Short mmCIF file of C-alpha atoms and ligand atoms in Angstrom, two decimals:
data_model
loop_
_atom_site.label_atom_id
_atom_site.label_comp_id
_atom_site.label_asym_id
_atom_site.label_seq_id
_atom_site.Cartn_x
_atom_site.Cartn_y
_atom_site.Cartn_z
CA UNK D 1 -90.02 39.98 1.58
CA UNK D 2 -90.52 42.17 -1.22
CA UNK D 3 -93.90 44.36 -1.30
CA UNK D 4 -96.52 43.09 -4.12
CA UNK D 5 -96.30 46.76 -5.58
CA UNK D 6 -92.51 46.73 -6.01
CA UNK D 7 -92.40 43.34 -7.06
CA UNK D 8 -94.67 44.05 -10.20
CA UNK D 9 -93.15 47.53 -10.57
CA UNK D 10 -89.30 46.44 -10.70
CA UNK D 11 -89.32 44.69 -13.82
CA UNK D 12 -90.91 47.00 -15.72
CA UNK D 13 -89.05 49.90 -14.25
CA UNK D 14 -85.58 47.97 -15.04
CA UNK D 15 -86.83 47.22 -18.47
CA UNK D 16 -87.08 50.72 -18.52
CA UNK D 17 -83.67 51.72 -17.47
CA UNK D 18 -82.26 48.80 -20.25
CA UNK D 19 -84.88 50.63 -22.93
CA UNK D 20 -83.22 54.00 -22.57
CA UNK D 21 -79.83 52.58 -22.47
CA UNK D 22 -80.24 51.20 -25.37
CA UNK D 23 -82.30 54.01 -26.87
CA UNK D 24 -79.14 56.23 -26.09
CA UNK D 25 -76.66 54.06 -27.47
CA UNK D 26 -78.27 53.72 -30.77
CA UNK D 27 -78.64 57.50 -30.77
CA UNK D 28 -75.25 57.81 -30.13
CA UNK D 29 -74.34 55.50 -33.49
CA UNK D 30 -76.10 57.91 -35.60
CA UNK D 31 -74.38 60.57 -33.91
CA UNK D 32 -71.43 59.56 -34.81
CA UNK D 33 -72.39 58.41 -38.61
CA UNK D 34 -74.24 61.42 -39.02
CA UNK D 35 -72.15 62.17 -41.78
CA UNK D 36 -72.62 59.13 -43.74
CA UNK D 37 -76.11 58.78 -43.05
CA UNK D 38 -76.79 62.52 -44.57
CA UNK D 39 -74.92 60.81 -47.40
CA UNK D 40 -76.98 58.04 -48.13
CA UNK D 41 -79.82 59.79 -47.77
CA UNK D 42 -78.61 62.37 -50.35
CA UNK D 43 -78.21 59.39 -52.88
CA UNK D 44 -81.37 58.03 -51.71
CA UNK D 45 -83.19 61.21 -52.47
CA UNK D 46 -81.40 61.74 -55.40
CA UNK D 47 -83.01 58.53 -57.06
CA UNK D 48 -86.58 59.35 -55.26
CA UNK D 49 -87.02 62.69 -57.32
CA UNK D 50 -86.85 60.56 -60.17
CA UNK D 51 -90.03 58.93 -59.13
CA UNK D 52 -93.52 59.84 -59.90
CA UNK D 53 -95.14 60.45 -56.74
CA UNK D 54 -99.06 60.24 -55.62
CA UNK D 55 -98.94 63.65 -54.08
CA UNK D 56 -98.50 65.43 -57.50
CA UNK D 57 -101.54 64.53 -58.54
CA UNK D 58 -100.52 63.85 -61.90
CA UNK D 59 -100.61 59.73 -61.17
CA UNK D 60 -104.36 59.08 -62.82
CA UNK D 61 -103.54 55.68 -63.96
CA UNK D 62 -102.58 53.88 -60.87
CA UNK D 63 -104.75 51.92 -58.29
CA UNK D 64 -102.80 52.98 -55.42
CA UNK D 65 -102.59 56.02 -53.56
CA UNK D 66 -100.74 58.54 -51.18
CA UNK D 67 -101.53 56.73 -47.88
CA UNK D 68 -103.85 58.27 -45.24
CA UNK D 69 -101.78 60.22 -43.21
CA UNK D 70 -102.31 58.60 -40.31
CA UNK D 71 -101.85 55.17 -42.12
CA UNK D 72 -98.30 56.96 -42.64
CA UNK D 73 -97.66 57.02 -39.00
CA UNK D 74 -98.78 54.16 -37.56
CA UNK D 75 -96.80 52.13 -39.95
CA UNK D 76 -93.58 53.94 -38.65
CA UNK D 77 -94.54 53.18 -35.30
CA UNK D 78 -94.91 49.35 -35.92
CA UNK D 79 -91.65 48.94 -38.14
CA UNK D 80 -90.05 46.17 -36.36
CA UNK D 81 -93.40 44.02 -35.81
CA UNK D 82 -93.13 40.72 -37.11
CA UNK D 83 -97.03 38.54 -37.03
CA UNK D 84 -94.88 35.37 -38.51
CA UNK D 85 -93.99 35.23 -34.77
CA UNK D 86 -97.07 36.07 -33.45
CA UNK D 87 -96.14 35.11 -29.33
CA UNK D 88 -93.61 37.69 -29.89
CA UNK D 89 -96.27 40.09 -30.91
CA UNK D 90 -99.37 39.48 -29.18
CA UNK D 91 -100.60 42.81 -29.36
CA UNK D 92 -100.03 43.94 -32.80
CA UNK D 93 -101.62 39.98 -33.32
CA UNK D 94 -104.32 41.54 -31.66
CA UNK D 95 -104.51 44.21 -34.10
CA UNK D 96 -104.60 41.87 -36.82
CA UNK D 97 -108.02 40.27 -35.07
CA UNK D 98 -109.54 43.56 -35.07
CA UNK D 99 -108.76 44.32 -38.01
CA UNK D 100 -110.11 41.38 -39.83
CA UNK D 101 -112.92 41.83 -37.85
CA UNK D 102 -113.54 44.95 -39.32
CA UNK D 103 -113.39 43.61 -43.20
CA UNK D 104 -114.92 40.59 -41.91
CA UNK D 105 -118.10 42.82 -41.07
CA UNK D 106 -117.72 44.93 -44.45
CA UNK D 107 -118.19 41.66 -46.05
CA UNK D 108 -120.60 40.25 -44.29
CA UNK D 109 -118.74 36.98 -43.61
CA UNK D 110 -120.17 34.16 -41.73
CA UNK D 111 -118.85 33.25 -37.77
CA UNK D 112 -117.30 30.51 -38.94
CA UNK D 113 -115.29 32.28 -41.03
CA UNK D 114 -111.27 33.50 -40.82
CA UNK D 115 -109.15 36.30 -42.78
CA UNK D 116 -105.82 35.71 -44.28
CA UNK D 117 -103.88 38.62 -44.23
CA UNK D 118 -101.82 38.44 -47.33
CA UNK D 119 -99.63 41.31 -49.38
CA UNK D 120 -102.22 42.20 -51.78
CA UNK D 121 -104.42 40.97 -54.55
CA UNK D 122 -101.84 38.69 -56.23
CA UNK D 123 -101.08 36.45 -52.88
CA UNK D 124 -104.42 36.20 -52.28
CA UNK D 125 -105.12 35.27 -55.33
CA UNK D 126 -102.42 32.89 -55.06
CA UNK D 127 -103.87 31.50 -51.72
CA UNK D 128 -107.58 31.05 -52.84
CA UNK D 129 -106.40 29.34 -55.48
CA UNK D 130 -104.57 26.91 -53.35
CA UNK D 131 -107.25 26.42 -51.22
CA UNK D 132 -109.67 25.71 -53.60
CA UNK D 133 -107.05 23.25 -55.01
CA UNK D 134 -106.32 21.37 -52.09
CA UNK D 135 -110.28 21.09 -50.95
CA UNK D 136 -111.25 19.59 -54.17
CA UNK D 137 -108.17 18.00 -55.93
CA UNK D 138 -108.88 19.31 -59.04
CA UNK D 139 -107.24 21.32 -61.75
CA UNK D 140 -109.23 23.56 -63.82
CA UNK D 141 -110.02 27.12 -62.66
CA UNK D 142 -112.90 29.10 -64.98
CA UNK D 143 -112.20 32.74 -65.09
CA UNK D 144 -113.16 35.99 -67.22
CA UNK D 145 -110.80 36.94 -69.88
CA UNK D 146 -110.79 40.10 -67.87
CA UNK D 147 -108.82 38.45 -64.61
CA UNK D 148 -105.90 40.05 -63.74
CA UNK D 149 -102.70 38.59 -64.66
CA UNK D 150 -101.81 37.08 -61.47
CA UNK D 151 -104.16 34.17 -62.14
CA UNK D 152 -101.61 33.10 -65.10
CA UNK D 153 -99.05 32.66 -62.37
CA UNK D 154 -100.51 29.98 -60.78
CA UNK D 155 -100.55 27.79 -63.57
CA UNK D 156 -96.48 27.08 -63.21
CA UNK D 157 -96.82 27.32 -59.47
CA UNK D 158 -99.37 24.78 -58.71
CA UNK D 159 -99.97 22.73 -62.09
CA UNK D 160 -103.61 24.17 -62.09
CA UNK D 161 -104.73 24.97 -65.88
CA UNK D 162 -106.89 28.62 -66.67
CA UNK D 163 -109.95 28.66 -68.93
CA UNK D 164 -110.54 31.68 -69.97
CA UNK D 165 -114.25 32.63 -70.61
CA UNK D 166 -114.97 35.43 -73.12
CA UNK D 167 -116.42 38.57 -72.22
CA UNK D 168 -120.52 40.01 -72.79
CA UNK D 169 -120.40 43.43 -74.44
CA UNK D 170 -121.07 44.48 -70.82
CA UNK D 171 -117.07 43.23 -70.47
CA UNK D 172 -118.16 41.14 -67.59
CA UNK D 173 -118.16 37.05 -67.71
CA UNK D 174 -120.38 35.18 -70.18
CA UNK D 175 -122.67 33.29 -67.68
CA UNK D 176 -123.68 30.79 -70.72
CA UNK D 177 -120.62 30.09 -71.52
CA UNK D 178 -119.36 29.80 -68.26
CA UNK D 179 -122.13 26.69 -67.53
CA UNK D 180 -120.78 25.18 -70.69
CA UNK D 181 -117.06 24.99 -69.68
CA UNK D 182 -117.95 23.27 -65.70
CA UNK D 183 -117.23 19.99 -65.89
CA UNK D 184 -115.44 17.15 -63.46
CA UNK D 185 -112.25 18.51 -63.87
CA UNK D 186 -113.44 22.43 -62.21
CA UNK D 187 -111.65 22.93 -59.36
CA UNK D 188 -112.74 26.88 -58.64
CA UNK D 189 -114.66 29.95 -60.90
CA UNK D 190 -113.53 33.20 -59.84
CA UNK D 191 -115.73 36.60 -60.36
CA UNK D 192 -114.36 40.18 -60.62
CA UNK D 193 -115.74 42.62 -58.27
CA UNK D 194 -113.93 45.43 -60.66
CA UNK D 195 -111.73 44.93 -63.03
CA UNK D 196 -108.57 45.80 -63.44
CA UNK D 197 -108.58 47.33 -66.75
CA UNK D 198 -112.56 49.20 -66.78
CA UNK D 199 -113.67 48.73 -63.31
CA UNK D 200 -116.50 45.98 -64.73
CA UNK D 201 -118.34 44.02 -61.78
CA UNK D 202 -119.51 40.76 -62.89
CA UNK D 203 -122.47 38.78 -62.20
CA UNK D 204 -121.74 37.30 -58.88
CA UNK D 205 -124.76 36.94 -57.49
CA UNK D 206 -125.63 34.23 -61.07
CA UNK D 207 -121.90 33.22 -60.03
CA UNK D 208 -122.80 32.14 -56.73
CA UNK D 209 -126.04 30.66 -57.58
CA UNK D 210 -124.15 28.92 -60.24
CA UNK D 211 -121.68 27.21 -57.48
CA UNK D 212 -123.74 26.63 -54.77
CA UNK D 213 -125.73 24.22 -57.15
CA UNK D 214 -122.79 22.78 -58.83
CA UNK D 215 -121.04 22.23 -55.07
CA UNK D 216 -117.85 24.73 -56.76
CA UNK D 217 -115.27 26.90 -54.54
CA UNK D 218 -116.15 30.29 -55.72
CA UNK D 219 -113.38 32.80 -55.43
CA UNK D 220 -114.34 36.99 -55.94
CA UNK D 221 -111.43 39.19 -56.40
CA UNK D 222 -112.24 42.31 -55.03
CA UNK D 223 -108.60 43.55 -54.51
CA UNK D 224 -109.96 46.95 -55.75
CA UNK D 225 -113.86 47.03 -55.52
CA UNK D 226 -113.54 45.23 -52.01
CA UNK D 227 -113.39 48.44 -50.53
CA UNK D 228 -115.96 50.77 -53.16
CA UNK D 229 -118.61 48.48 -53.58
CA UNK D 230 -120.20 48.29 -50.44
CA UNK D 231 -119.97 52.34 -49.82
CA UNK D 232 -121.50 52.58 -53.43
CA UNK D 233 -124.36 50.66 -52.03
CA UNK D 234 -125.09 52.81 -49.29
CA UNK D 235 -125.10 55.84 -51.61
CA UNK D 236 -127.77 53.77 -53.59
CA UNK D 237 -125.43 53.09 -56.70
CA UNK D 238 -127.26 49.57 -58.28
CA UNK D 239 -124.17 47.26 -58.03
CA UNK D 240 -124.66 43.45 -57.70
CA UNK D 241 -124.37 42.01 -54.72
CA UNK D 242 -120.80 40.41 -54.50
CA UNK D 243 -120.02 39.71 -50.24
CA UNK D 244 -120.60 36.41 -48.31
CA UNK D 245 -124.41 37.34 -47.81
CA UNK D 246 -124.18 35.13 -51.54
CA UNK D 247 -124.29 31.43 -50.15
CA UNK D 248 -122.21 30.49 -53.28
CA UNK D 249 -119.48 32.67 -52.65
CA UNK D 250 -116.20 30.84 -51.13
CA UNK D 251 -113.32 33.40 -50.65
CA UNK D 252 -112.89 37.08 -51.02
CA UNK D 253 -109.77 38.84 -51.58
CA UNK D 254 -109.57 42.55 -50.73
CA UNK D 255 -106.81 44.97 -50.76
CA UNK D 256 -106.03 47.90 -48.30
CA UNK D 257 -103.26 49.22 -50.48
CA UNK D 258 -105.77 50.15 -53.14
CA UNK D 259 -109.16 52.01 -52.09
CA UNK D 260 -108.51 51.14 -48.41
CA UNK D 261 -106.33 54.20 -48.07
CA UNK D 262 -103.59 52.29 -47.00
CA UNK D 263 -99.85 51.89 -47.13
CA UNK D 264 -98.56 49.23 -49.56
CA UNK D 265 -98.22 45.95 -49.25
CA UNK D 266 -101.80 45.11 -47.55
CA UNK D 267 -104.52 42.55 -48.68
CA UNK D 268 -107.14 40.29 -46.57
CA UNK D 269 -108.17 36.84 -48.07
CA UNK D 270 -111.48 36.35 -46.38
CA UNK D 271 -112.20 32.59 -46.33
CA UNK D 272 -115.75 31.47 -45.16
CA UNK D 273 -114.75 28.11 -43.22
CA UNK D 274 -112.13 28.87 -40.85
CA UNK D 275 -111.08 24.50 -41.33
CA UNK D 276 -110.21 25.49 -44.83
CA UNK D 277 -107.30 27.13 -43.98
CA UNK D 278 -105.71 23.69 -42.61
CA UNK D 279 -105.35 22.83 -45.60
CA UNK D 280 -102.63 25.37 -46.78
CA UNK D 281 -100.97 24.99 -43.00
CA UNK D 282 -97.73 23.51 -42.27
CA UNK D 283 -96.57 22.66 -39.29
CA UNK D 284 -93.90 25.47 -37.63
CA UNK D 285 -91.70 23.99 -35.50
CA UNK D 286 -88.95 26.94 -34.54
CA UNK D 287 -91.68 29.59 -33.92
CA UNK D 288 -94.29 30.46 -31.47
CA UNK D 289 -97.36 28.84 -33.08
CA UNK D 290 -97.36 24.93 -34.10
CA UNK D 291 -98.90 25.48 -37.35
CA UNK D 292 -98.47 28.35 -40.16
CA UNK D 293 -101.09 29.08 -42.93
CA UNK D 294 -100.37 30.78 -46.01
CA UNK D 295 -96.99 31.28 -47.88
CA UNK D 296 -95.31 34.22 -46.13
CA UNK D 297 -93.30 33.29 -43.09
CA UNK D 298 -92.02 36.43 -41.54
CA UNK D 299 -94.43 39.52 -42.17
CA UNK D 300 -94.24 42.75 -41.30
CA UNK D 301 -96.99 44.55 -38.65
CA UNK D 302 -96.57 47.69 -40.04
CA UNK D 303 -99.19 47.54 -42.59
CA UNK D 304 -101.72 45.68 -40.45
CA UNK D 305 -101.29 48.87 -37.76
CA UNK D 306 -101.53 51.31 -40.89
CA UNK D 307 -104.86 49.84 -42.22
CA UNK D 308 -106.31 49.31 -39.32
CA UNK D 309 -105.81 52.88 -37.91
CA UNK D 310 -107.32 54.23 -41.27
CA UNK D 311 -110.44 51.77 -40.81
CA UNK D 312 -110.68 53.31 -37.24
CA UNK D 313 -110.20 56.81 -38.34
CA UNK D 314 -112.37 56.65 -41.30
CA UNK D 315 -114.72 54.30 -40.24
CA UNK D 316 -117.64 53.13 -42.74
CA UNK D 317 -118.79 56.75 -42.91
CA UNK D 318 -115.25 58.13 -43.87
CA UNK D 319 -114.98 55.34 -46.55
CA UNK D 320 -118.38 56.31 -48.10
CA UNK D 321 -117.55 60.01 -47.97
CA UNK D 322 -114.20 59.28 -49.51
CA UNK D 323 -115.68 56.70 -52.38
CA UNK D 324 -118.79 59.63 -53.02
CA UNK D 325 -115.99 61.79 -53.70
CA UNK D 326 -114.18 59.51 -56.00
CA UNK D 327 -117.66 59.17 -57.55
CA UNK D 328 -118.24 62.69 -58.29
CA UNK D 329 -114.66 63.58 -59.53
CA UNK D 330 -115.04 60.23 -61.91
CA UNK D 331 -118.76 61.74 -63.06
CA UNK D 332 -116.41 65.03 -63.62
CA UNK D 333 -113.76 63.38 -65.39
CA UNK D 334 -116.15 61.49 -67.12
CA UNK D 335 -118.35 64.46 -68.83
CA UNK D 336 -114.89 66.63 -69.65
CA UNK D 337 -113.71 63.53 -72.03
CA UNK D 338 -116.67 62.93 -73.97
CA UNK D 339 -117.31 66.79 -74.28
CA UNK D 340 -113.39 66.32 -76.40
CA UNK D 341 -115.36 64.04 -78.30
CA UNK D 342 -113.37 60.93 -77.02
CA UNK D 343 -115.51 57.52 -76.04
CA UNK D 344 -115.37 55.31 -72.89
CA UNK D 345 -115.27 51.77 -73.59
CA UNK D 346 -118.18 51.52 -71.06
CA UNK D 347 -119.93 53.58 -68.50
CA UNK D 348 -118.00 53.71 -65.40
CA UNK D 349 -119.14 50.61 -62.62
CA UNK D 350 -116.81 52.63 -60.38
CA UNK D 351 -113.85 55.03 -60.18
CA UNK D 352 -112.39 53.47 -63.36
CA UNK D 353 -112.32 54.84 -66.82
CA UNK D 354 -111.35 53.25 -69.63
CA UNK D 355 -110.71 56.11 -72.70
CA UNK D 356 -110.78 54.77 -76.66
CA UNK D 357 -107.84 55.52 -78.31
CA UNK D 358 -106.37 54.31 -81.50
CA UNK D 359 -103.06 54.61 -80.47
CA UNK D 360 -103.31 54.50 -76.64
CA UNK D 361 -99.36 53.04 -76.29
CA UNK D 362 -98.58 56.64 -77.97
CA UNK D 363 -100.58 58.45 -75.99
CA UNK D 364 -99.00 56.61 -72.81
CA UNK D 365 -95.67 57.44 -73.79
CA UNK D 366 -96.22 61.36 -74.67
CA UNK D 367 -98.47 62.06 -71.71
CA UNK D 368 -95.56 60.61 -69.33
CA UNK D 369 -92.92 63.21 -70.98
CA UNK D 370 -95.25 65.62 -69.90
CA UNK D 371 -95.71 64.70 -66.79
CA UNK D 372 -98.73 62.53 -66.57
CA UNK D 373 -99.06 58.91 -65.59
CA UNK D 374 -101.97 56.76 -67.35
CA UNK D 375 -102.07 53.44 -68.20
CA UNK D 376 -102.36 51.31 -71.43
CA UNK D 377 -104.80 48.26 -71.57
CA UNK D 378 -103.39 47.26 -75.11
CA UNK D 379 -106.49 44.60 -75.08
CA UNK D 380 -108.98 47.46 -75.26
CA UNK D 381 -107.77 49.97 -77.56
CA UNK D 382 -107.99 52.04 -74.66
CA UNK D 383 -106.18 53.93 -71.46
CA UNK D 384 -107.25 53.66 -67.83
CA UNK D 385 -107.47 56.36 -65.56
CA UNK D 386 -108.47 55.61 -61.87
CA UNK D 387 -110.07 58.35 -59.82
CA UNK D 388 -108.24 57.73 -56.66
CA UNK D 389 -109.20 60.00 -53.12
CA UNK D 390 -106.19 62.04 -54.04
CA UNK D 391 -107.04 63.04 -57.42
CA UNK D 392 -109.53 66.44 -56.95
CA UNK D 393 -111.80 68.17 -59.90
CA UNK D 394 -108.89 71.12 -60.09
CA UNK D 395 -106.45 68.60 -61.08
CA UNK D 396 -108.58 67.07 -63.89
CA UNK D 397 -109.32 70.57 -65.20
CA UNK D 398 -105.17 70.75 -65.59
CA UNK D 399 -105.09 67.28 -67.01
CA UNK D 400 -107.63 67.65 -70.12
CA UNK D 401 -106.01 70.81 -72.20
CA UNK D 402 -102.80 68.27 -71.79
CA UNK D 403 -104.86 65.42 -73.05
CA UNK D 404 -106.46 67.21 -75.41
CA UNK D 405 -103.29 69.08 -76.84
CA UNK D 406 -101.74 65.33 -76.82
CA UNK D 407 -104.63 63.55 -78.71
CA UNK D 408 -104.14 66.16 -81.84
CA UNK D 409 -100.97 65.85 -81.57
CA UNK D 410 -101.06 62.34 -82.81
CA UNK D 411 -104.17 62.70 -84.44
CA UNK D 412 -106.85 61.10 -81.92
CA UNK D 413 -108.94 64.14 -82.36
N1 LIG Q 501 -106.73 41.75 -58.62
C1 LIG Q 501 -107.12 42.89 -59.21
C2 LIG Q 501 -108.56 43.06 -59.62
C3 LIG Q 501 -106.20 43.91 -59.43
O1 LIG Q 501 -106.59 45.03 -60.03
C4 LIG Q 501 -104.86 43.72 -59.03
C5 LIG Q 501 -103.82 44.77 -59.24
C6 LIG Q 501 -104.51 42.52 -58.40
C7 LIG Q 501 -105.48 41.55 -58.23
C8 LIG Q 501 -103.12 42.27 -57.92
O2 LIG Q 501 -102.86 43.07 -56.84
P1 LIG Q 501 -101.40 43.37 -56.31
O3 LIG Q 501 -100.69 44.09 -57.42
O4 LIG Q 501 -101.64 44.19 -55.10
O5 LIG Q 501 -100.77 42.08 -55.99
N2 LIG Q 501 -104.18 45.85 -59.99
C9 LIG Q 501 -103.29 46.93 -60.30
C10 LIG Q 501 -102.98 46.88 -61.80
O6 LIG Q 501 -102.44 45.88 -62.28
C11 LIG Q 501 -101.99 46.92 -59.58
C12 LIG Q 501 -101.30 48.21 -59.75
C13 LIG Q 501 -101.43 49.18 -58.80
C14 LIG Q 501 -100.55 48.47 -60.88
C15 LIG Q 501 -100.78 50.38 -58.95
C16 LIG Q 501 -99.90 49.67 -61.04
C17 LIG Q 501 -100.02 50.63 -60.07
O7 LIG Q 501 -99.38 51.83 -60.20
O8 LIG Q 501 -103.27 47.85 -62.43
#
């Protein structure tokens, strides 16, 4: 008879022993290849300096960011997590539930409710889409001229057709001529809680009074605002309302690898009836659950781990520091480029700026040979520059002279 001690012990100490062993052996292979390995990674490195990388600084255009640094390390630590298998993973699953808990609370979504975790804005994008779809069986989604461009991929993917709505001098959606394009055929109307190219919020809470009446799925893409707009709230910015609080509002897609401070590739579809997401399920036969939502099959846990540390280190209070600072720097960026005697396109919602240029495609192309990533929005005439948390007053002060130089070179100023 084996004591109750040992016999719970045992296992885990053999699993143990067969950990190490293997631990060892796999040491021992890269032993042994150390000299090819140190040659790969010479190659490798050789194409990474090529890159442009966050931790310059000199990235101003981009939504994305040099991870949190302990974002950085709990990704490494999760590498060979995969939640498509979830039984094989229940405790990175249970990860996952905590941390769509947490965006569930940012958002303020019902109990009924249930987050997607998807790969960013486009897939959830993607998956609202096809939820809305499937719920009402129709075909016509109403959206701001101003969606992003993943909208357009739908179209070939699920047979849905895009209206696009034209913009208010506000470059938000036209709310009169929205009501004039719902008819039978309106399957969803999404709203923009930022913009890609300016940052522009649009009327959601008119959105969601707007749907609730007319019984329409309402989908907000907040891939980038998801994560400022509620922090700019508690530091008494006047943004609309944009979160489930709005009884109109459907689904809200957020994304970690933008202003959550997270690694890439991280987004959280937040749908506000949990039975919705049957209808995008498919029954899984080989794995450990009987039924998988979504389109992604095997997914890593690494990014789940990342964000979710960052939400835990940060907390609400980190995020509002960290979205006050990207605030102040875009105020700072903001006054240096008019005092050039160059114009915004409009005044910033949130850490976007959109510049006026005549030739901003020029501009784009001679700022990047010296160093400096922006980006064009052809559409506006203009170039965007994001104030992400790793882009500090000291670095702006380097970047206008270069702008400025830049601009009369090609006569902008
Ligand atoms: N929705 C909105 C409002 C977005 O701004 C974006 C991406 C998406 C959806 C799609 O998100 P994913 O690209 O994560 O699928 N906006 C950025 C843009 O197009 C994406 C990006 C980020 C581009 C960093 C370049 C870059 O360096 O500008």
């Amino acid at each position: 008879m084996i004591d109750p001690f040992l016999s719970s012990i045992l296992p885990r100490f053999f699993t143990h022993i067969i950990f190490f062993n293997y631990h060892v052996l796999s040491l021992a292979m890269v032993s042994v290849d150390s000299q090819k390995r140190q040659k790969i990674f010479n190659e490798l490195l050789r194409f990474q300096q090529r890159d442009f990388c966050f931790s310059s600084g000199h990235i101003l255009g981009s939504m994305c960011t040099v991870p949190h640094p302990i974002a950085r390390e709990a990704y490494i630590q999760f590498l060979e997590t995969n939640l498509g298998d979830p039984e094989l993973c229940p405790g990175t699953k249970k990860i996952e539930s905590r941390f769509v808990a947490f965006i569930s609370k940012l958002l303020y979504a019902p109990k009924n409710s249930i987050g997607q975790i998807v790969s960013g804005g486009t897939e959830g994008n993607i998956t609202a889409m096809w939820i809305a779809k499937q719920l009402s069986g129709k075909k016509e989604i109403l959206l701001p001229q101003s969606a992003h461009f993943s909208f357009q991929k739908i179209t070939s993917l699920m047979d849905l057709k895009l209206i696009e709505l034209p913009l208010t001098k506000e470059y938000v959606i036209d709310v009169t001529q929205l009501k004039k394009n719902i008819t039978k055929k309106t399957a969803a109307i999404i709203g923009l809680a930022g913009s890609t190219e300016l940052g522009a919020i649009d009327p959601i809470p008119q959105l969601s009074d707007i749907c609730s009446d007319e019984q329409i799925f309402l989908h907000i893409d907040a891939a980038f605002g998801g994560f400022v707009i509620p922090f700019l709230k508690k530091l008494q910015y006047n943004v609309p309302d944009f979160d489930f609080r709005l009884k109109g509002v459907s689904t809200i897609s957020v994304d970690s690898h933008k202003m959550g401070y997270s690694v890439i590739p991280l987004g959280t579809l937040m749908i506000r009836n949990k039975n919705w997401l049957e209808s995008i399920s498919v029954e899984s036969p080989y794995i450990s659950c009987e039924k998988q939502a979504g389109i992604l099959g095997t997914r890593s846990g690494a990014p789940v781990a990342a964000a979710y540390a960052v939400a835990r280190y940060l907390g609400n209070e980190g995020y509002k520091n960290m979205v006050k600072s990207c605030m102040e720097v875009t105020k700072y960026t903001q006054k240096n480029i008019t005092e050039l005697g160059l114009d915004l396109v409009m005044e910033p919602a949130m850490n976007v700026l959109g510049v006026k240029l005549c030739k901003p495609g020029l501009i784009v192309k001679k700022l990047s040979d010296k160093g400096w990533r922006v980006n064009k929005v052809k559409r506006l005439s203009c170039i965007r520059l994001v104030m992400m948390p790793q882009i500090t007053k000291e670095i702006i002060d380097e970047f206008i002279p270069v702008l400025k130089k830049t601009c009369k070179e090609v006569g902008e100023l």
